[in-house]
Coordinates of C-alpha atoms in Angstrom, one line a residue:
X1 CA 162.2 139.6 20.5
X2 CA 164.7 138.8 23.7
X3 CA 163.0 139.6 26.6
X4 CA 166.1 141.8 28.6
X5 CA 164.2 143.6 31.5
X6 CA 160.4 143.7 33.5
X7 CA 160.3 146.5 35.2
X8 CA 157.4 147.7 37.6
X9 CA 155.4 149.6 34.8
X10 CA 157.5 148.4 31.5
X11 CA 158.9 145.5 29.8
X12 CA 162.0 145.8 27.9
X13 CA 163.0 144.2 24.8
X14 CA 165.6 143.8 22.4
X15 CA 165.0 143.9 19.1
X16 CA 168.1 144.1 17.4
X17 CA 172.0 145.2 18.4
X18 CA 170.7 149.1 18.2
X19 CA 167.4 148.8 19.3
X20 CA 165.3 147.8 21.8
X21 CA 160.6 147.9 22.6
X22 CA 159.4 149.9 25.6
X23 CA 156.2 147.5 26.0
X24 CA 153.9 149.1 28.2
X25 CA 152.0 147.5 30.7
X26 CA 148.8 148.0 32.8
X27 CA 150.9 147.9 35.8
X28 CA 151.6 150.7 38.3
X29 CA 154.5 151.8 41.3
X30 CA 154.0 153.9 43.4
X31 CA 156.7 155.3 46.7
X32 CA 159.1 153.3 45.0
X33 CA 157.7 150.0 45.9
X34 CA 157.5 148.0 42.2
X35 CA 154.5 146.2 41.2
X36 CA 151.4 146.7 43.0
X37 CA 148.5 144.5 43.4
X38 CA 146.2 145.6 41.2
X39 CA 146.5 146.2 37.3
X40 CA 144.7 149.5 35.4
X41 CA 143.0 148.4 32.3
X42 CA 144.6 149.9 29.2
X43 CA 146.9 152.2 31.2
X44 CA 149.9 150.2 28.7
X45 CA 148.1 151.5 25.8
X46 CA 147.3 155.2 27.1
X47 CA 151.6 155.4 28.1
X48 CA 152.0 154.3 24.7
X49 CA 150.2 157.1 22.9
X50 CA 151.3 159.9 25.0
X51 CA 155.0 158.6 24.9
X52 CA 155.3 158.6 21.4
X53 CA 153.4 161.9 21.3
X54 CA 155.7 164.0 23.7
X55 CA 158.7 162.4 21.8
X56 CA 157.3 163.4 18.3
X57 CA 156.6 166.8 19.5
X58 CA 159.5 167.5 21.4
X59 CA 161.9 166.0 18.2
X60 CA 160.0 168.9 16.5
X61 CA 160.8 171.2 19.0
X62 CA 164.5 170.1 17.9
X63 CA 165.3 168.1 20.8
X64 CA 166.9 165.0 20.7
X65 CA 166.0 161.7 22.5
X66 CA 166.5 157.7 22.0
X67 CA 162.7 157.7 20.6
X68 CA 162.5 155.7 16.8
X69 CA 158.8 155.3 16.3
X70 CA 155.6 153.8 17.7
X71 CA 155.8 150.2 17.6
X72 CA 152.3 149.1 18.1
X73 CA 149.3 149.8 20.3
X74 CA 151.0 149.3 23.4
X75 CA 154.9 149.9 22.8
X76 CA 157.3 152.2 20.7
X77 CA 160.4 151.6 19.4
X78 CA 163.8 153.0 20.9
X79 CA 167.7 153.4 20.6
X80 CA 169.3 151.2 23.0
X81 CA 171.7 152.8 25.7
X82 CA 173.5 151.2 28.3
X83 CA 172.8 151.0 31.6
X84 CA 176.4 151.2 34.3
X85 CA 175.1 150.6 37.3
X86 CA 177.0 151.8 40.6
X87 CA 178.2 149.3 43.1
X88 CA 177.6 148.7 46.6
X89 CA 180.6 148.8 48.4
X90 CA 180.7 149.1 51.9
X91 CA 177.9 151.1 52.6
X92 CA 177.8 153.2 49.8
X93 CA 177.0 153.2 46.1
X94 CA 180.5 153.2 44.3
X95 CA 180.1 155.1 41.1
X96 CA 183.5 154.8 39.3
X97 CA 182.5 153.3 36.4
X98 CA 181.8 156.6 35.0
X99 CA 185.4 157.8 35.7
X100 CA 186.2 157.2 32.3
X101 CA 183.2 158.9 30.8
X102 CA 181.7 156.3 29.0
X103 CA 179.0 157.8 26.0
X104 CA 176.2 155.7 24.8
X105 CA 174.8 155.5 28.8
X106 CA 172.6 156.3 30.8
X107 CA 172.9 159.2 33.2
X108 CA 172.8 158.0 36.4
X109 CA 170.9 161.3 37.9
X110 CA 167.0 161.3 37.4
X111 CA 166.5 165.5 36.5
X112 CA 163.6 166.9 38.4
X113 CA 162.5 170.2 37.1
X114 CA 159.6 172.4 39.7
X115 CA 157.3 175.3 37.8
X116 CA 154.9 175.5 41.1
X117 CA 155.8 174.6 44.7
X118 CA 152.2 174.4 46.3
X119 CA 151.8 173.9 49.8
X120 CA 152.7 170.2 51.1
X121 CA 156.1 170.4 48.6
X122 CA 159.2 168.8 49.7
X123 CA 161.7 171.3 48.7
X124 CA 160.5 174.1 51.4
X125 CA 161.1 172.0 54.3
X126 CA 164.2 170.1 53.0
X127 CA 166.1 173.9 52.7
X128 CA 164.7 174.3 56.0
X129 CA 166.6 171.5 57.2
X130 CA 169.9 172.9 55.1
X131 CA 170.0 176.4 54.4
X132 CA 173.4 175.7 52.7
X133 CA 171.7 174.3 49.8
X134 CA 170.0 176.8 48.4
X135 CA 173.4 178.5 46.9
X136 CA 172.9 175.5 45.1
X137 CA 169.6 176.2 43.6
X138 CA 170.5 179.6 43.0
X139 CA 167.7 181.0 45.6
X140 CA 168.0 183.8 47.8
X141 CA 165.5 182.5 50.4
X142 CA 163.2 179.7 51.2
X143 CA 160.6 179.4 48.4
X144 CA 156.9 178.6 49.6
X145 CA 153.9 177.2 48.3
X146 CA 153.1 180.3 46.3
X147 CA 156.3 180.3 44.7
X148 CA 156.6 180.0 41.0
X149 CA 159.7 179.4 38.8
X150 CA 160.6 180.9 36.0
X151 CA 162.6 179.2 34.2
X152 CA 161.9 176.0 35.8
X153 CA 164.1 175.0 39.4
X154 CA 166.1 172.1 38.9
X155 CA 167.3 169.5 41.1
X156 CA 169.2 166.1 40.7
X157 CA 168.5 162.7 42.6
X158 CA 170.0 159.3 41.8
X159 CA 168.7 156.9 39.6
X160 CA 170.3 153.4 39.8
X161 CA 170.0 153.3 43.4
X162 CA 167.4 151.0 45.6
X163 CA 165.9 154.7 47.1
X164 CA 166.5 158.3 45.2
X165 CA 167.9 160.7 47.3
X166 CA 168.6 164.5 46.0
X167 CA 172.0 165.2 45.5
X168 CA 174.4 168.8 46.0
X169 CA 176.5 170.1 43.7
X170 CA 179.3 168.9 45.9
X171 CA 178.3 165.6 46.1
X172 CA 177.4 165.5 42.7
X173 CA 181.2 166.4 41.9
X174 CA 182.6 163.9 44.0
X175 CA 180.2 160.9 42.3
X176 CA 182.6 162.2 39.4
X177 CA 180.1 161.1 36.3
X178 CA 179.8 164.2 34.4
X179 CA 181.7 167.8 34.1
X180 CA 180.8 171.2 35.7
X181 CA 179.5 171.9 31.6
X182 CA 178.1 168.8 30.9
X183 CA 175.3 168.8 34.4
X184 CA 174.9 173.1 33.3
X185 CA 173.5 172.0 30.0
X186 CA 171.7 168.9 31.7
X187 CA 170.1 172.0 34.0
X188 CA 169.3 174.0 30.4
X189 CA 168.1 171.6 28.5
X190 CA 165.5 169.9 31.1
X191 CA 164.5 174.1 31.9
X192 CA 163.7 174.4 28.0
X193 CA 161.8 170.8 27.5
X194 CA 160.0 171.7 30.7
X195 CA 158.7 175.2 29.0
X196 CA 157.4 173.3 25.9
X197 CA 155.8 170.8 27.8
X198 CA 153.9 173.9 30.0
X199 CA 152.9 175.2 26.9
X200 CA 151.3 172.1 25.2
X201 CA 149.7 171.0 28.4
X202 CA 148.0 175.0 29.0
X203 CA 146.8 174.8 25.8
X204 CA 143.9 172.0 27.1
X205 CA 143.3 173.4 30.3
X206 CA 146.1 171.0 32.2
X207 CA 148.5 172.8 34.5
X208 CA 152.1 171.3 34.9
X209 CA 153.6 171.5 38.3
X210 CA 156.6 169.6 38.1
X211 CA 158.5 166.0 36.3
X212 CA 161.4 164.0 36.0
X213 CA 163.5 163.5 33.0
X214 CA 166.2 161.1 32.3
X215 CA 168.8 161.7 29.4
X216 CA 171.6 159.6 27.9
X217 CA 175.4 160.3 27.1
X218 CA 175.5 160.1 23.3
X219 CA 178.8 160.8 21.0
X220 CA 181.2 162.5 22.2
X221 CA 181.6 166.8 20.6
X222 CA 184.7 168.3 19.8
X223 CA 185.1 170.5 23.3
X224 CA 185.5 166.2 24.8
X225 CA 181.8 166.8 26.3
X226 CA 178.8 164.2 25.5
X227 CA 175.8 164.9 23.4
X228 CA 172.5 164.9 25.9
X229 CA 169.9 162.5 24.9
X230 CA 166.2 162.9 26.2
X231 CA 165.6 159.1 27.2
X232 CA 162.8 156.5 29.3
X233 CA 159.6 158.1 28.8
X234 CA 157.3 161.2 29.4
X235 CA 153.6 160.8 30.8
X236 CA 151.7 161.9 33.9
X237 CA 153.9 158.7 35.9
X238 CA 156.8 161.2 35.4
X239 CA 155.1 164.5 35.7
X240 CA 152.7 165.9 38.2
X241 CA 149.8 167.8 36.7
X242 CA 146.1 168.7 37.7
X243 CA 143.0 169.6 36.0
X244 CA 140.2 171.5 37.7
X245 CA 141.9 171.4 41.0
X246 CA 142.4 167.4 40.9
X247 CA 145.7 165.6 40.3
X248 CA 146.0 164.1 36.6
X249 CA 148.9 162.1 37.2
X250 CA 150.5 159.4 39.6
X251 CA 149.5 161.7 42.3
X252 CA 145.9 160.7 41.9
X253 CA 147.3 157.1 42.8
X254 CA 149.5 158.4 45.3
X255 CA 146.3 160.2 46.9
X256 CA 143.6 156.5 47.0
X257 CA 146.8 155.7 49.1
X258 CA 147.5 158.4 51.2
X259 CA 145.8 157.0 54.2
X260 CA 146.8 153.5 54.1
X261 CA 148.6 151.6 57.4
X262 CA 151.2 150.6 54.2
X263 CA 151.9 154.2 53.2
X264 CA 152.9 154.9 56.8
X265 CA 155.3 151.9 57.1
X266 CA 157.0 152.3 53.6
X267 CA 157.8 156.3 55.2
X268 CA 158.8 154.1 58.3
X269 CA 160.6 151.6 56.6
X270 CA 162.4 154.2 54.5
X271 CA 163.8 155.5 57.7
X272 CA 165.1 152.3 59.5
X273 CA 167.2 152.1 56.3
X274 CA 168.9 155.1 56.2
X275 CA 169.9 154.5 59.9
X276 CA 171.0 151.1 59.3
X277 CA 172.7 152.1 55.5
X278 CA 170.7 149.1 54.3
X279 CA 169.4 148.7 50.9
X280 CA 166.4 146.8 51.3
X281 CA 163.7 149.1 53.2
X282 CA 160.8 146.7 51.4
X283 CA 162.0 143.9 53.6
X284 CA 161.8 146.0 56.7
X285 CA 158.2 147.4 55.8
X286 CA 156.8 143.4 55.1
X287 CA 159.2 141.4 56.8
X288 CA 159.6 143.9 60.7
X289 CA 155.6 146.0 60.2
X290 CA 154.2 143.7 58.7
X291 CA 152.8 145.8 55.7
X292 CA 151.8 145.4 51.9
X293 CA 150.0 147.3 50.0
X294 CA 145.9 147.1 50.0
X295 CA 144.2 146.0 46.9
X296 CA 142.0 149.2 44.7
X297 CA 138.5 148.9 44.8
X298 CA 136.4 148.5 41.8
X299 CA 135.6 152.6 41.1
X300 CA 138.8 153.1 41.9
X301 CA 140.6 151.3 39.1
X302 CA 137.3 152.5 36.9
X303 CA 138.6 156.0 37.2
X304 CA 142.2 155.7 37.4
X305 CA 142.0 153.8 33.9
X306 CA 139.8 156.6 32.5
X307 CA 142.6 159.2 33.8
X308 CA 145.2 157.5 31.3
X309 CA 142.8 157.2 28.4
X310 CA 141.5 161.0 28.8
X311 CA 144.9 162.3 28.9
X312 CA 146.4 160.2 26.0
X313 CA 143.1 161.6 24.0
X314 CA 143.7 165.1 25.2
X315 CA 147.8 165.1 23.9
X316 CA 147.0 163.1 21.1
X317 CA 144.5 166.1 20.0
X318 CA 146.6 168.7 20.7
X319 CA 149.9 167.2 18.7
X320 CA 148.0 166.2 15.7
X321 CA 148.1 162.1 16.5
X322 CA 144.8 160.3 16.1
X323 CA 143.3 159.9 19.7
X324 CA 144.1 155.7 20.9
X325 CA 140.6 156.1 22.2
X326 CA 136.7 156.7 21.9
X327 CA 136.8 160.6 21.3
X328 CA 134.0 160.7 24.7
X329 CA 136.9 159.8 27.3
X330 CA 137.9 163.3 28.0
X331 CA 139.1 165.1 30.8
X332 CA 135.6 166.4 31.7
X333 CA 134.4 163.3 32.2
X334 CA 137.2 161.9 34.2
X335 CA 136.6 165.3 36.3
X336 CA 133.5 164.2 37.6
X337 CA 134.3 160.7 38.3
X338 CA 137.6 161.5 39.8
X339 CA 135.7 164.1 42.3
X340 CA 133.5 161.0 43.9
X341 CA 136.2 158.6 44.3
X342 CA 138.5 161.4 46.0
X343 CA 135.4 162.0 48.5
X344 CA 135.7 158.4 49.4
X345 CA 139.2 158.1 50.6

């Protein structure tokens, strides 16, 4: 197989004109940053499990997605879409390749759906900042940390850009990639996955805050709108759960981080960028502060590894898979670790 892409967590390949491998790494990003210096010991493996069982039991569900099959231990087997990315033309990201509505593409929006705000969210001080925007969201008033959506919010950020940044409805319009009926079933059908995936996740004890979803174009249907296809992957690096109080997702990565010099500069460096409508905020934060991120320790990596494996075990339960790994790993366990290392940070 052709290698086509690394990415920060995933390699792509090409396997033949339709298809391509999502081969999972032990890798991890986190704040947007790529490849960080450490690697988590079978994480590839654990992604691998739980993306081929959120696929099988959403396809189930009836929902459609570029998903084929599990391809081995560490990879599964997907429908290749392609990728238009925007171009950056005098300050700004020029999207009119999608003018013509191209099918058979990515969606160049990542779909972030919220079920529980809880205090420290985003959302409640961004509307603070721009009241205007909650017409948008179809609020009344400023949500806060209590606030629970039923069905799920939903907001839309871009995708093929160097730093996501959450888009309006107007702005969103003017990008001029989809139609007015085509980003309303985008909103319905990420509110419906989102309710499944609550469902399967209460059923072991795991709460589901919030995700990301990414979907395709697909063929085009008879009122000139394109079919929605559920694409990338699904696992606790696009979701944000907890177990027990504890955060069973990238969060818990996000956390061993939290008080880092780097983790100040990248907020810095993100910053400087925006004010100077420059692309590359990575160069600012190791090039101008003089930043990179630190290394894990030991325990660390111990227990972030064990959070992939008891997860994977937990969905691959619950769906009726055969769990990737020794039944013991279980949430539990991770629980217990996952307390010390938190009381360490």
């Amino acid at each position: 197989m052709e290698l086509i892409y690394k990415g920060s967590v995933k390699d792509l390949y090409k396997k033949n004109s339709d298809n391509l491998v999502f081969e999972y790494s032990n890798r991890y990003s986190i704040f947007d940053w790529g490849e960080m210096p450490n690697e988590i010991p079978q994480k590839g493996e654990a992604l691998a499990s739980m993306a081929a069982s959120f696929f099988e039991y959403l396809a189930k569900k009836g929902y459609s997605s570029h998903y084929v099959a599990a391809a081995s231990p560490t990879s599964i087997e997907v429908q290749s879409v392609n990728v238009l990315r925007p171009e950056w033309v005098e300050g700004q990201y020029d999207y009119t390749i999608y003018q013509d509505n191209p099918t058979h593409c990515l969606v160049p929006l990542e779909v972030i759906f919220r079920k529980h705000l809880g205090q420290g969210n985003s959302l409640e001080g961004r509307l603070k900042k721009n009241p205007a925007y909650l017409k948008d969201l179809g609020l009344n008033e400023v949500p806060n940390g209590e606030t629970t959506f039923t069905p799920a919010l939903v907001e839309f950020s871009t995708k093929l850009e160097t730093s996501d940044r959450y888009l309006s409805r107007q702005e969103i319009s003017e990008m001029n990639i989809l139609s007015e009926t085509e980003l309303q079933a985008l909103r319905e059908q990420t509110q419906i996955i989102s309710s499944e995936l609550e469902k399967l996740f209460a059923s072991f004890g795991v709460k589901l805050w919030d995700g990301k979803l990414e979907f395709a174009f697909g063929a085009r249907k008879a009122n000139g709108d394109r079919e929605l296809l559920l694409v990338d992957s699904i696992g606790p690096d696009e979701l944000r759960l907890t177990y027990e109080g504890l955060p069973l997702s990238k969060e818990f990565l996000r956390q061993l981080y939290a008080n880092t010099p780097w983790n100040d500069a990248v907020k810095k460096s993100k910053e400087l960028a925006q004010e100077r409508k420059s692309q590359d905020w990575k160069a600012i934060c190791k090039d101008e502060l003089g930043q990179h991120p630190q290394t894990l320790s030991t325990e660390h990596i111990e227990v972030s590894s064990l959070l992939y494996k008891a997860l994977a075990n937990e969905v691959a339960g619950v769906v009726g898979r055969t769990k990737p790994f020794a039944s013991e790993l279980n949430l539990k366990l991770w629980h217990q670790k996952a307390q010390k290392a938190l009381e360490l940070v």
